Structures are given as structure tokens and as C-alpha cells.
Amino acid sequence: MIFPDLSSVLPFVSQSEFDALKPEAEFSNALLHTGQGAGSDFLGWVSLPSEISPELLADISSTARHLQQKADTVIIIGIGGSYLGSKAVFEALRDPFAAPKIVFAGHTLSEDYMSQLMEATKDREIAAVVISKSGTTTEPAVAFRIVKQEIEKRYGPQEAASRIVAITDSSRGALKKVATEAGYKTFTIPDDVGGRFSVLTPVGLLPLAIAGIDIEALVSGARQMEQVTGPQIPFEKNPAAQYAAARYLLYKHGFLVEILASYEPSLQYLGEWWKQLFGESEGKQNKGIFPASVSFTTDLHSLGQYIQEGERILFETVLSVREPSHTLKIEKAQDDGDGLNFLAGRRLSEVNHKAELGTSEAHVSGGVPNIRIEIPRISPTTLGELLYFFEKACGIGGYLLGVNPFDQPGVEVYKKNMFRLLGKPGF
Ligand code: PA5
């Protein structure tokens, strides 16, 4: 089970400060369960893993099989919380060199991206899953119009209806209306689960099931984490509360930027999901840690210099994977022209781990506090644990900071400007 290693935080934050936070951290965690804190209408995610019904999981799995039979490529349309969770888990578990079963749209307004996607899928059998809680978000709505018209043109309206699944609100929004009128299979996003906390609803689970990922294992990992972060668990034993407290105290000490670092490129999109989760939840009222992410060792050759010697406002959270899923040894070379025979017989993962160790030591000695979160391997179960771990820490951290972690009033500003510039009626 995940438990953050805070030994390289304590040089920067005193043990007594950490201990003093116990009552507040436990209270913040309790608020998530009693529903007496800010944003309490959006706490459905807290008990999602333990409350998800076998019937819903079975419905998701059979819908996934239906779409798999109909199409070799399923276009998943959504943005923000209606996109990043499934993208993160998919990228973490997929073979990066195999043709993907699912592709993503609606997370960008790029004409080039959308044109290339339509071109790439023109000779493939396609289906679509369109995801929007509000049912009115511009990016996925535009992408869905394009994809829907293509599916209807190719297969006719009746067959098109059996190739499109909508995931949206139970009653509100344009998407719900379109889906009902066209007779699409639909899944509901619970009213009390906000976008960035929705990965364990059909929003995340259906695309992942279509991609062939074991969603029961994902949910079971999250369920285990739900148990060990419950309101009855004391601060010292609650991994999410420990992480939330450490980052909150670092923030109070002027460490304003948190970098999520991983040495596995497949976890890059987990970093994107994590950035949305914490950025949208904490960044308000002129407060909040700025979440950034890096992929090491790649970024040691770009941002590494800044991290080592730039402004001392950074702390690092390293997502460490103990065991890779593959084995590859470095062989001995006769001539040793590249001078690498000192590595002969060792696994690449050993080199990667030593790079991680050496980098963390260097950064801590350079004034960058380090939180280390180790997972045994990348699997649906450990990813489920991680997702819930970060969600719980985010809820606790938001309350420690004194903000409502479950709203996002700031994202409306750009939308109003864009609609005015586009001449949308009413703007
Ligand atoms: O976390 C959030 O609430 C947002 O990021 C939303 O998920 C995002 O804006 C997409 O919204 P919708 O699902 O309504 O299209």
C-alpha cells in the first residue's frame, strides 16, 4: 500500500510543525466524510470505490464489448475531468508502439489535430463515446458534431445510434437532449461528483474498459486506498493526510511550486491528470501550490538545471516504480568503445533507479524538498490506489488551505471572452 516517504521533507519543515497539524488534518479528512465542509454537494467521489455497484460495472463492460465488436477504433470525446483520468490510466498501461484501440478528441480546438484524426480513421471501423457532465462544453461539443456527422454519413442514423454512447448529466444539458432524441446508450455522471474527481465513474471506466483495461482491478485498488484513508484512521497512518500535510507545510514555508516527477514516460499523463486535480482544486483566492510535472531522466536534460539551481520555491514529489513490467539487460561489448562495460549484466531499471536516487539526493542538497511515493509496479490496481490517494489528499489539502476544493469559478472567464469574440448569442 502506498505511503509517502517524507524523510527528505523534514530538513525543511520541523517535526513539531508536522505533529501540530494532526488535529487540523484529521478534521479536514472528517469533513470530507461528514459533508460539513465547503463544496459538500460534490463529495460523491469519497465513497465511489466502495459503492460502485456490480451491475454498473457489468453494464460498462458489456457496453465496452459491444463497441469493441462494432469498431476497431473508438473515439473518446471529452476535456478536463471528462478526459484526463482515462487518458492517464490508458497511457500508463498501453503498449506505446501498438495501434491504440481508443483515440481522444474534444480536448483541443486544433483544426490540424481534428483533421488528422478524421483522416487517420477514415478507413477504420469507428464508434464514439462522448463525455460531458454539463453537456455544453464547447471543445467536446464541436468535436462531437464532426464525429457524429461522419458516423451518420457512413453508417446511417440508425446504425450510428448504436455506435455512439453518451456520458452526461442525468437531466441537464444539450448532450443529454441530443442523446435522448437519437436513442444513444447513456451513462450518468452522478450529480455529486465533479469532473476532476470522476475517473472512477463511467467517465473513466468506459473508455478504459474499451481499451481492454481491467477496470475491476482499478476500482479494487481505489477501494483499498479508501479504506486506509477513512475518517477513523489516525493522521500518522493516513497516507493521504500525510502527503496533504507535508505539501501544505512546504507551501507555508514558501515552496510555491510542486513538481510531480516520474522516471517512467508512461506516467506522463498521470502528471497531467494530477495537475488538473490540484490546480483546479487549490488555485483560487490568490492561493495554492502551482502544480507542474516532469518526466525524468528526459527533463533532467532540460529543466534539471533550473530545479538544481533556480529560484528556491520548488519541491518535488517523486512517483517511484519499484519493478518494471519488462526485463532488459545491458550486455557486455567486446571492444567497450563506449566505455559502458561497467554496466554489463545490469538491468536498465537498475540504472534508472540509481539515476532517481542520485537526482533526489542532488535536489535535496540543492534546497528542493522531496516527497517520495513508491508503487510496486504500474498496474490497474496500483493506479487505482494512486488515483484515490491523490483525490483524498487534494480534498484534505484544499480544506487545510481554506478553499473550496470542488468548484472552479476561474475557468469561466476565458469562456465568456471566447463566446463574445465568436459572436455567440447572449455574449
Ligand atoms: O473538473 C472539472 O469540473 C472540469 O475540468 C470539467 O471536467 C471540464 O471543464 C469539462 O466539463 P464537462 O464535463 O462539463 O464538459
Tab-separated table of C-alpha atoms and ligand atoms in Angstrom:
chain	number	residue	atom	x	y	z
A	1	MET	CA	0.000	0.000	0.000
A	2	ILE	CA	1.235	3.471	-0.907
A	3	PHE	CA	2.685	5.522	1.931
A	4	PRO	CA	4.626	8.706	1.206
A	5	ASP	CA	8.226	8.849	2.383
A	6	LEU	CA	8.658	12.282	3.986
A	7	SER	CA	12.218	11.845	5.269
A	8	SER	CA	13.504	14.462	2.803
A	9	VAL	CA	10.814	16.967	3.799
A	10	LEU	CA	11.773	17.129	7.465
A	11	PRO	CA	15.025	19.039	6.868
A	12	PHE	CA	12.781	21.831	5.537
A	13	VAL	CA	9.834	21.521	7.935
A	14	SER	CA	10.194	20.727	11.630
A	15	GLN	CA	8.735	17.574	13.146
A	16	SER	CA	6.892	19.679	15.712
A	17	GLU	CA	5.166	21.712	12.970
A	18	PHE	CA	4.185	18.466	11.336
A	19	ASP	CA	2.843	16.970	14.564
A	20	ALA	CA	0.929	20.171	15.340
A	21	LEU	CA	-1.039	19.772	12.124
A	22	LYS	CA	-2.557	16.452	13.251
A	23	PRO	CA	-5.878	17.830	14.605
A	24	GLU	CA	-6.456	20.055	11.572
A	25	ALA	CA	-5.567	17.311	9.085
A	26	GLU	CA	-7.831	14.797	10.828
A	27	PHE	CA	-10.618	17.381	10.982
A	28	SER	CA	-10.229	18.152	7.263
A	29	ASN	CA	-10.435	14.458	6.441
A	30	ALA	CA	-13.512	14.094	8.652
A	31	LEU	CA	-15.203	16.991	6.835
A	32	LEU	CA	-14.956	15.027	3.595
A	33	HIS	CA	-16.953	12.258	5.252
A	34	THR	CA	-19.446	14.300	7.271
A	35	GLY	CA	-20.148	16.710	4.404
A	36	GLN	CA	-19.824	19.765	6.627
A	37	GLY	CA	-17.065	21.500	4.678
A	38	ALA	CA	-17.151	23.817	1.659
A	39	GLY	CA	-18.385	22.266	-1.588
A	40	SER	CA	-20.171	19.454	0.234
A	41	ASP	CA	-22.523	18.927	-2.720
A	42	PHE	CA	-19.578	17.375	-4.558
A	43	LEU	CA	-18.405	14.654	-2.210
A	44	GLY	CA	-19.804	11.664	-4.082
A	45	TRP	CA	-16.268	10.630	-5.090
A	46	VAL	CA	-15.297	9.925	-1.451
A	47	SER	CA	-17.222	6.644	-1.330
A	48	LEU	CA	-17.293	5.852	-5.055
A	49	PRO	CA	-14.878	2.882	-4.924
A	50	SER	CA	-16.808	1.054	-2.198
A	51	GLU	CA	-20.228	1.984	-3.533
A	52	ILE	CA	-19.858	1.277	-7.236
A	53	SER	CA	-22.334	-1.485	-7.972
A	54	PRO	CA	-21.509	-4.772	-9.712
A	55	GLU	CA	-24.474	-4.012	-12.029
A	56	LEU	CA	-22.888	-0.745	-13.184
A	57	LEU	CA	-19.514	-2.437	-13.725
A	58	ALA	CA	-21.251	-5.188	-15.714
A	59	ASP	CA	-23.138	-2.619	-17.811
A	60	ILE	CA	-19.895	-0.761	-18.539
A	61	SER	CA	-18.140	-3.992	-19.515
A	62	SER	CA	-20.928	-5.154	-21.815
A	63	THR	CA	-21.156	-1.720	-23.480
A	64	ALA	CA	-17.394	-1.830	-23.982
A	65	ARG	CA	-17.666	-5.273	-25.609
A	66	HIS	CA	-20.477	-4.028	-27.850
A	67	LEU	CA	-18.326	-1.118	-29.100
A	68	GLN	CA	-15.251	-3.334	-29.448
A	69	GLN	CA	-17.268	-5.622	-31.729
A	70	LYS	CA	-18.550	-2.748	-33.827
A	71	ALA	CA	-15.329	-0.784	-34.218
A	72	ASP	CA	-11.579	-1.158	-34.302
A	73	THR	CA	-11.149	2.464	-33.186
A	74	VAL	CA	-13.355	4.177	-30.629
A	75	ILE	CA	-13.116	7.962	-30.480
A	76	ILE	CA	-13.363	9.205	-26.889
A	77	ILE	CA	-14.571	12.806	-26.798
A	78	GLY	CA	-14.141	14.977	-23.690
A	79	ILE	CA	-11.976	17.583	-21.975
A	80	GLY	CA	-10.623	18.292	-18.479
A	81	GLY	CA	-12.081	15.894	-15.969
A	82	SER	CA	-14.045	14.227	-18.751
A	83	TYR	CA	-10.772	13.266	-20.457
A	84	LEU	CA	-7.658	13.257	-18.298
A	85	GLY	CA	-8.448	10.339	-15.985
A	86	SER	CA	-8.970	7.780	-18.744
A	87	LYS	CA	-6.099	9.248	-20.764
A	88	ALA	CA	-3.759	8.950	-17.745
A	89	VAL	CA	-4.594	5.317	-16.989
A	90	PHE	CA	-4.671	4.362	-20.669
A	91	GLU	CA	-1.220	5.841	-21.330
A	92	ALA	CA	0.180	4.234	-18.182
A	93	LEU	CA	-0.907	0.742	-19.250
A	94	ARG	CA	-0.848	0.724	-23.033
A	95	ASP	CA	1.910	-0.502	-25.311
A	96	PRO	CA	3.142	2.827	-26.739
A	97	PHE	CA	4.139	1.189	-30.037
A	98	ALA	CA	0.861	-0.641	-30.731
A	99	ALA	CA	-2.082	0.858	-32.665
A	100	PRO	CA	-4.417	2.231	-29.991
A	101	LYS	CA	-7.941	0.871	-29.612
A	102	ILE	CA	-9.122	4.261	-28.366
A	103	VAL	CA	-8.159	7.742	-29.543
A	104	PHE	CA	-9.054	11.045	-27.920
A	105	ALA	CA	-10.799	14.122	-29.292
A	106	GLY	CA	-12.595	17.143	-27.903
A	107	HIS	CA	-9.722	18.132	-25.605
A	108	THR	CA	-8.488	20.731	-28.098
A	109	LEU	CA	-9.854	23.123	-30.712
A	110	SER	CA	-6.912	22.458	-33.027
A	111	GLU	CA	-8.085	22.153	-36.642
A	112	ASP	CA	-4.932	20.247	-37.514
A	113	TYR	CA	-5.419	17.666	-34.749
A	114	MET	CA	-9.070	17.074	-35.636
A	115	SER	CA	-8.356	16.869	-39.387
A	116	GLN	CA	-5.548	14.383	-38.811
A	117	LEU	CA	-7.741	12.263	-36.540
A	118	MET	CA	-10.534	12.124	-39.140
A	119	GLU	CA	-8.017	11.299	-41.863
A	120	ALA	CA	-6.351	8.568	-39.785
A	121	THR	CA	-9.685	6.889	-39.022
A	122	LYS	CA	-11.251	7.177	-42.470
A	123	ASP	CA	-10.590	3.534	-43.395
A	124	ARG	CA	-11.237	2.146	-39.933
A	125	GLU	CA	-14.482	0.998	-38.346
A	126	ILE	CA	-15.318	3.721	-35.859
A	127	ALA	CA	-17.568	4.352	-32.868
A	128	ALA	CA	-17.643	7.158	-30.329
A	129	VAL	CA	-18.062	7.840	-26.640
A	130	VAL	CA	-18.919	11.456	-25.913
A	131	ILE	CA	-18.412	12.641	-22.341
A	132	SER	CA	-19.514	15.966	-20.870
A	133	LYS	CA	-21.077	16.472	-17.470
A	134	SER	CA	-22.519	19.872	-18.327
A	135	GLY	CA	-23.283	18.753	-21.861
A	136	THR	CA	-22.452	22.230	-23.086
A	137	THR	CA	-18.634	22.452	-23.138
A	138	THR	CA	-17.513	23.903	-26.465
A	139	GLU	CA	-14.470	21.755	-27.245
A	140	PRO	CA	-16.164	18.331	-26.960
A	141	ALA	CA	-19.406	19.668	-28.465
A	142	VAL	CA	-17.561	20.807	-31.609
A	143	ALA	CA	-15.614	17.537	-31.889
A	144	PHE	CA	-18.782	15.511	-31.357
A	145	ARG	CA	-20.616	17.353	-34.114
A	146	ILE	CA	-17.812	16.446	-36.541
A	147	VAL	CA	-17.549	12.795	-35.423
A	148	LYS	CA	-21.319	12.291	-35.249
A	149	GLN	CA	-21.808	13.615	-38.775
A	150	GLU	CA	-19.077	11.290	-40.037
A	151	ILE	CA	-20.592	8.253	-38.291
A	152	GLU	CA	-24.089	9.096	-39.567
A	153	LYS	CA	-22.781	9.647	-43.092
A	154	ARG	CA	-21.000	6.299	-43.122
A	155	TYR	CA	-23.482	4.062	-41.359
A	156	GLY	CA	-26.863	5.852	-41.495
A	157	PRO	CA	-28.683	7.304	-38.482
A	158	GLN	CA	-29.956	4.036	-37.035
A	159	GLU	CA	-26.647	2.199	-37.023
A	160	ALA	CA	-24.930	5.434	-35.929
A	161	ALA	CA	-27.098	5.454	-32.813
A	162	SER	CA	-25.764	2.031	-31.858
A	163	ARG	CA	-22.171	3.222	-32.321
A	164	ILE	CA	-22.426	6.251	-30.059
A	165	VAL	CA	-22.524	6.255	-26.271
A	166	ALA	CA	-23.053	9.442	-24.254
A	167	ILE	CA	-21.906	10.010	-20.686
A	168	THR	CA	-23.501	13.094	-19.188
A	169	ASP	CA	-25.760	14.578	-16.534
A	170	SER	CA	-28.991	12.773	-15.632
A	171	SER	CA	-31.216	15.558	-16.956
A	172	ARG	CA	-29.442	18.824	-17.872
A	173	GLY	CA	-27.537	19.976	-20.944
A	174	ALA	CA	-27.603	19.846	-24.722
A	175	LEU	CA	-25.834	16.487	-24.867
A	176	LYS	CA	-28.497	14.806	-22.735
A	177	LYS	CA	-31.173	16.161	-25.103
A	178	VAL	CA	-29.331	15.020	-28.231
A	179	ALA	CA	-28.669	11.580	-26.721
A	180	THR	CA	-32.278	11.081	-25.676
A	181	GLU	CA	-33.642	12.169	-29.058
A	182	ALA	CA	-31.214	9.975	-31.010
A	183	GLY	CA	-31.650	6.998	-28.668
A	184	TYR	CA	-27.998	6.622	-27.675
A	185	LYS	CA	-26.985	4.346	-24.867
A	186	THR	CA	-26.179	6.708	-21.980
A	187	PHE	CA	-24.409	6.603	-18.657
A	188	THR	CA	-24.983	9.185	-15.958
A	189	ILE	CA	-22.301	11.172	-14.164
A	190	PRO	CA	-23.526	11.421	-10.566
A	191	ASP	CA	-24.622	14.943	-9.592
A	192	ASP	CA	-22.311	14.924	-6.584
A	193	VAL	CA	-19.126	14.019	-8.479
A	194	GLY	CA	-17.230	16.858	-10.154
A	195	GLY	CA	-15.287	16.382	-13.395
A	196	ARG	CA	-11.776	16.058	-11.982
A	197	PHE	CA	-12.964	13.522	-9.391
A	198	SER	CA	-14.918	11.419	-11.905
A	199	VAL	CA	-12.349	8.909	-13.162
A	200	LEU	CA	-13.976	6.070	-11.188
A	201	THR	CA	-17.396	6.702	-12.761
A	202	PRO	CA	-18.304	5.664	-16.346
A	203	VAL	CA	-16.377	8.803	-17.424
A	204	GLY	CA	-13.099	6.996	-16.829
A	205	LEU	CA	-14.218	3.384	-16.664
A	206	LEU	CA	-15.970	3.015	-20.031
A	207	PRO	CA	-13.060	4.244	-22.197
A	208	LEU	CA	-10.661	2.087	-20.162
A	209	ALA	CA	-12.858	-0.998	-20.493
A	210	ILE	CA	-12.999	-0.434	-24.268
A	211	ALA	CA	-9.200	-0.282	-24.269
A	212	GLY	CA	-9.167	-3.705	-22.575
A	213	ILE	CA	-8.017	-2.483	-19.157
A	214	ASP	CA	-9.135	-4.376	-16.057
A	215	ILE	CA	-11.479	-1.820	-14.502
A	216	GLU	CA	-12.415	-4.098	-11.604
A	217	ALA	CA	-8.769	-4.153	-10.550
A	218	LEU	CA	-8.607	-0.364	-10.888
A	219	VAL	CA	-11.653	0.057	-8.650
A	220	SER	CA	-10.344	-2.506	-6.168
A	221	GLY	CA	-7.082	-0.559	-5.824
A	222	ALA	CA	-9.058	2.598	-5.152
A	223	ARG	CA	-11.234	0.730	-2.653
A	224	GLN	CA	-8.162	-0.360	-0.690
A	225	MET	CA	-6.991	3.249	-0.557
A	226	GLU	CA	-10.467	4.395	0.509
A	227	GLN	CA	-10.209	2.041	3.485
A	228	VAL	CA	-6.796	3.210	4.680
A	229	THR	CA	-7.699	6.896	4.394
A	230	GLY	CA	-11.055	6.691	6.173
A	231	PRO	CA	-12.083	9.154	8.905
A	232	GLN	CA	-11.229	6.676	11.663
A	233	ILE	CA	-7.592	6.381	10.530
A	234	PRO	CA	-5.212	8.487	12.653
A	235	PHE	CA	-3.086	11.133	10.955
A	236	GLU	CA	0.160	9.124	11.359
A	237	LYS	CA	-1.319	6.158	9.491
A	238	ASN	CA	-3.287	8.006	6.809
A	239	PRO	CA	-1.132	8.220	3.662
A	240	ALA	CA	-3.271	10.906	2.011
A	241	ALA	CA	-3.334	13.088	5.135
A	242	GLN	CA	0.455	12.759	5.488
A	243	TYR	CA	1.002	13.862	1.894
A	244	ALA	CA	-1.526	16.700	2.201
A	245	ALA	CA	0.091	17.947	5.418
A	246	ALA	CA	3.636	17.799	4.020
A	247	ARG	CA	2.805	19.795	0.905
A	248	TYR	CA	0.712	22.290	2.898
A	249	LEU	CA	3.602	22.967	5.328
A	250	LEU	CA	6.079	23.280	2.471
A	251	TYR	CA	3.756	25.821	0.847
A	252	LYS	CA	3.652	27.770	4.124
A	253	HIS	CA	7.468	27.788	4.052
A	254	GLY	CA	7.495	29.439	0.611
A	255	PHE	CA	7.718	26.359	-1.592
A	256	LEU	CA	5.064	27.512	-4.026
A	257	VAL	CA	5.591	25.035	-6.873
A	258	GLU	CA	5.238	21.264	-6.651
A	259	ILE	CA	6.803	19.185	-9.381
A	260	LEU	CA	5.482	15.675	-9.857
A	261	ALA	CA	8.409	13.679	-11.195
A	262	SER	CA	8.462	10.193	-12.592
A	263	TYR	CA	11.113	8.099	-14.263
A	264	GLU	CA	8.566	6.170	-16.361
A	265	PRO	CA	7.381	8.001	-19.506
A	266	SER	CA	4.123	6.053	-19.345
A	267	LEU	CA	3.200	8.074	-16.258
A	268	GLN	CA	3.414	11.413	-18.057
A	269	TYR	CA	-0.362	11.722	-18.378
A	270	LEU	CA	-0.852	10.770	-14.764
A	271	GLY	CA	1.034	14.007	-14.191
A	272	GLU	CA	-1.421	15.834	-16.459
A	273	TRP	CA	-4.374	14.413	-14.542
A	274	TRP	CA	-2.696	15.290	-11.217
A	275	LYS	CA	-2.048	18.868	-12.404
A	276	GLN	CA	-5.711	19.364	-13.211
A	277	LEU	CA	-6.807	17.783	-9.929
A	278	PHE	CA	-4.656	20.005	-7.735
A	279	GLY	CA	-4.534	23.104	-9.949
A	280	GLU	CA	-8.284	23.422	-10.359
A	281	SER	CA	-8.979	22.456	-6.749
A	282	GLU	CA	-6.460	24.658	-4.943
A	283	GLY	CA	-5.682	27.595	-7.221
A	284	LYS	CA	-8.188	30.183	-6.022
A	285	GLN	CA	-8.488	33.243	-3.771
A	286	ASN	CA	-4.892	34.055	-4.788
A	287	LYS	CA	-3.687	30.906	-3.027
A	288	GLY	CA	-2.476	27.432	-3.882
A	289	ILE	CA	0.582	25.448	-4.892
A	290	PHE	CA	1.311	25.619	-8.637
A	291	PRO	CA	1.414	22.004	-9.861
A	292	ALA	CA	3.986	21.151	-12.533
A	293	SER	CA	5.252	17.826	-13.819
A	294	VAL	CA	8.409	16.411	-15.332
A	295	SER	CA	9.437	13.162	-16.957
A	296	PHE	CA	12.921	12.097	-15.852
A	297	THR	CA	15.572	11.403	-16.908
A	298	THR	CA	14.424	13.200	-20.110
A	299	ASP	CA	13.744	16.500	-18.347
A	300	LEU	CA	16.976	16.364	-16.368
A	301	HIS	CA	18.469	17.467	-19.666
A	302	SER	CA	16.151	20.481	-19.852
A	303	LEU	CA	14.564	21.587	-16.551
A	304	GLY	CA	17.169	19.816	-14.425
A	305	GLN	CA	19.370	22.911	-14.303
A	306	TYR	CA	16.535	25.107	-13.029
A	307	ILE	CA	15.460	22.570	-10.439
A	308	GLN	CA	19.014	22.262	-9.130
A	309	GLU	CA	19.932	25.938	-9.046
A	310	GLY	CA	16.997	28.217	-9.932
A	311	GLU	CA	14.559	30.008	-7.593
A	312	ARG	CA	14.201	28.046	-4.343
A	313	ILE	CA	10.412	27.851	-4.488
A	314	LEU	CA	10.175	24.266	-5.733
A	315	PHE	CA	9.548	20.982	-4.066
A	316	GLU	CA	9.441	17.637	-5.771
A	317	THR	CA	7.099	14.673	-5.414
A	318	VAL	CA	8.681	11.610	-6.961
A	319	LEU	CA	6.452	8.832	-8.174
A	320	SER	CA	8.771	5.869	-7.973
A	321	VAL	CA	8.081	2.497	-9.602
A	322	ARG	CA	9.923	-0.336	-7.849
A	323	GLU	CA	9.675	-3.041	-10.511
A	324	PRO	CA	9.236	-2.621	-14.279
A	325	SER	CA	6.971	-4.933	-16.265
A	326	HIS	CA	9.748	-5.991	-18.663
A	327	THR	CA	13.320	-7.182	-18.352
A	328	LEU	CA	16.215	-5.804	-20.389
A	329	LYS	CA	19.856	-6.268	-19.513
A	330	ILE	CA	22.812	-4.292	-20.799
A	331	GLU	CA	25.167	-6.760	-22.486
A	332	LYS	CA	28.936	-6.723	-22.416
A	333	ALA	CA	30.599	-5.408	-25.619
A	334	GLN	CA	33.929	-6.859	-26.808
A	335	ASP	CA	35.579	-3.555	-27.621
A	336	ASP	CA	33.926	-1.412	-24.877
A	337	GLY	CA	34.295	1.541	-27.272
A	338	ASP	CA	31.509	3.391	-25.487
A	339	GLY	CA	33.018	2.669	-22.067
A	340	LEU	CA	29.803	1.120	-20.781
A	341	ASN	CA	31.117	-2.305	-19.769
A	342	PHE	CA	30.916	-1.234	-16.130
A	343	LEU	CA	27.145	-1.622	-16.598
A	344	ALA	CA	27.343	-5.047	-18.276
A	345	GLY	CA	24.939	-7.602	-16.831
A	346	ARG	CA	22.814	-4.983	-15.094
A	347	ARG	CA	19.188	-4.245	-15.857
A	348	LEU	CA	18.205	-0.900	-17.343
A	349	SER	CA	15.876	-0.422	-14.376
A	350	GLU	CA	18.869	-0.523	-12.020
A	351	VAL	CA	20.459	2.332	-13.938
A	352	ASN	CA	17.127	4.198	-13.877
A	353	HIS	CA	16.804	3.685	-10.103
A	354	LYS	CA	20.326	4.928	-9.483
A	355	ALA	CA	19.544	7.990	-11.619
A	356	GLU	CA	16.487	8.561	-9.433
A	357	LEU	CA	18.441	8.182	-6.218
A	358	GLY	CA	21.288	10.403	-7.384
A	359	THR	CA	18.887	13.071	-8.635
A	360	SER	CA	16.824	13.155	-5.445
A	361	GLU	CA	19.996	13.473	-3.336
A	362	ALA	CA	21.245	16.283	-5.591
A	363	HIS	CA	17.942	18.156	-5.480
A	364	VAL	CA	17.550	17.863	-1.700
A	365	SER	CA	21.097	19.106	-1.182
A	366	GLY	CA	20.321	21.931	-3.622
A	367	GLY	CA	17.370	23.062	-1.464
A	368	VAL	CA	14.477	21.173	-3.102
A	369	PRO	CA	12.414	19.190	-0.570
A	370	ASN	CA	11.462	15.735	-1.737
A	371	ILE	CA	8.370	13.612	-1.134
A	372	ARG	CA	8.713	10.052	-2.404
A	373	ILE	CA	5.733	7.897	-3.296
A	374	GLU	CA	6.619	4.355	-4.286
A	375	ILE	CA	4.379	1.903	-6.093
A	376	PRO	CA	5.474	-1.718	-6.552
A	377	ARG	CA	4.666	-1.706	-10.262
A	378	ILE	CA	2.408	0.017	-12.790
A	379	SER	CA	-0.837	-1.975	-12.822
A	380	PRO	CA	-4.569	-1.250	-12.761
A	381	THR	CA	-4.591	-1.922	-9.008
A	382	THR	CA	-1.717	0.406	-8.144
A	383	LEU	CA	-3.108	3.092	-10.448
A	384	GLY	CA	-6.494	2.810	-8.714
A	385	GLU	CA	-4.725	3.249	-5.374
A	386	LEU	CA	-2.843	6.266	-6.662
A	387	LEU	CA	-5.891	7.975	-8.147
A	388	TYR	CA	-7.832	7.765	-4.919
A	389	PHE	CA	-4.753	8.657	-2.844
A	390	PHE	CA	-4.306	11.909	-4.768
A	391	GLU	CA	-8.038	12.717	-4.728
A	392	LYS	CA	-8.205	12.266	-0.962
A	393	ALA	CA	-5.043	14.300	-0.412
A	394	CYS	CA	-6.463	17.005	-2.646
A	395	GLY	CA	-9.693	17.217	-0.626
A	396	ILE	CA	-7.812	17.340	2.690
A	397	GLY	CA	-5.265	19.828	1.282
A	398	GLY	CA	-7.977	22.149	-0.026
A	399	TYR	CA	-9.580	22.324	3.413
A	400	LEU	CA	-6.201	22.887	5.094
A	401	LEU	CA	-5.648	25.771	2.692
A	402	GLY	CA	-9.086	27.220	3.436
A	403	VAL	CA	-10.538	26.971	-0.077
A	404	ASN	CA	-13.465	25.100	-1.586
A	405	PRO	CA	-11.616	22.350	-3.484
A	406	PHE	CA	-14.675	21.373	-5.500
A	407	ASP	CA	-15.501	24.460	-7.547
A	408	GLN	CA	-13.657	26.142	-10.426
A	409	PRO	CA	-15.103	29.652	-10.862
A	410	GLY	CA	-11.941	30.873	-12.619
A	411	VAL	CA	-12.359	28.722	-15.724
A	412	GLU	CA	-15.457	30.668	-16.808
A	413	VAL	CA	-13.527	33.849	-17.606
A	414	TYR	CA	-11.889	32.624	-20.815
A	415	LYS	CA	-15.137	31.046	-21.979
A	416	LYS	CA	-17.035	34.342	-21.748
A	417	ASN	CA	-14.355	36.134	-23.753
A	418	MET	CA	-14.224	33.381	-26.381
A	419	PHE	CA	-18.019	33.373	-26.814
A	420	ARG	CA	-18.073	37.177	-27.111
A	421	LEU	CA	-15.322	37.062	-29.747
A	422	LEU	CA	-17.179	34.324	-31.648
A	423	GLY	CA	-20.476	36.218	-31.513
A	424	LYS	CA	-22.394	33.564	-29.544
A	425	PRO	CA	-25.919	34.852	-28.849
A	426	GLY	CA	-26.182	36.280	-25.327
A	427	PHE	CA	-22.482	37.190	-25.041
B	1	PA5	O1	-13.051	19.293	-13.308
B	1	PA5	C1	-13.895	19.903	-13.940
B	1	PA5	O2	-15.025	20.122	-13.481
B	1	PA5	C2	-13.606	20.391	-15.335
B	1	PA5	O3	-12.299	20.192	-15.695
B	1	PA5	C3	-14.522	19.687	-16.325
B	1	PA5	O4	-14.308	18.304	-16.247
B	1	PA5	C4	-14.266	20.168	-17.761
B	1	PA5	O5	-14.420	21.554	-17.829
B	1	PA5	C5	-15.239	19.505	-18.731
B	1	PA5	O6	-16.550	19.753	-18.339
B	1	PA5	P1	-17.764	18.923	-18.913
B	1	PA5	O7	-17.628	17.524	-18.481
B	1	PA5	O8	-18.976	19.589	-18.326
B	1	PA5	O9	-17.720	19.049	-20.415
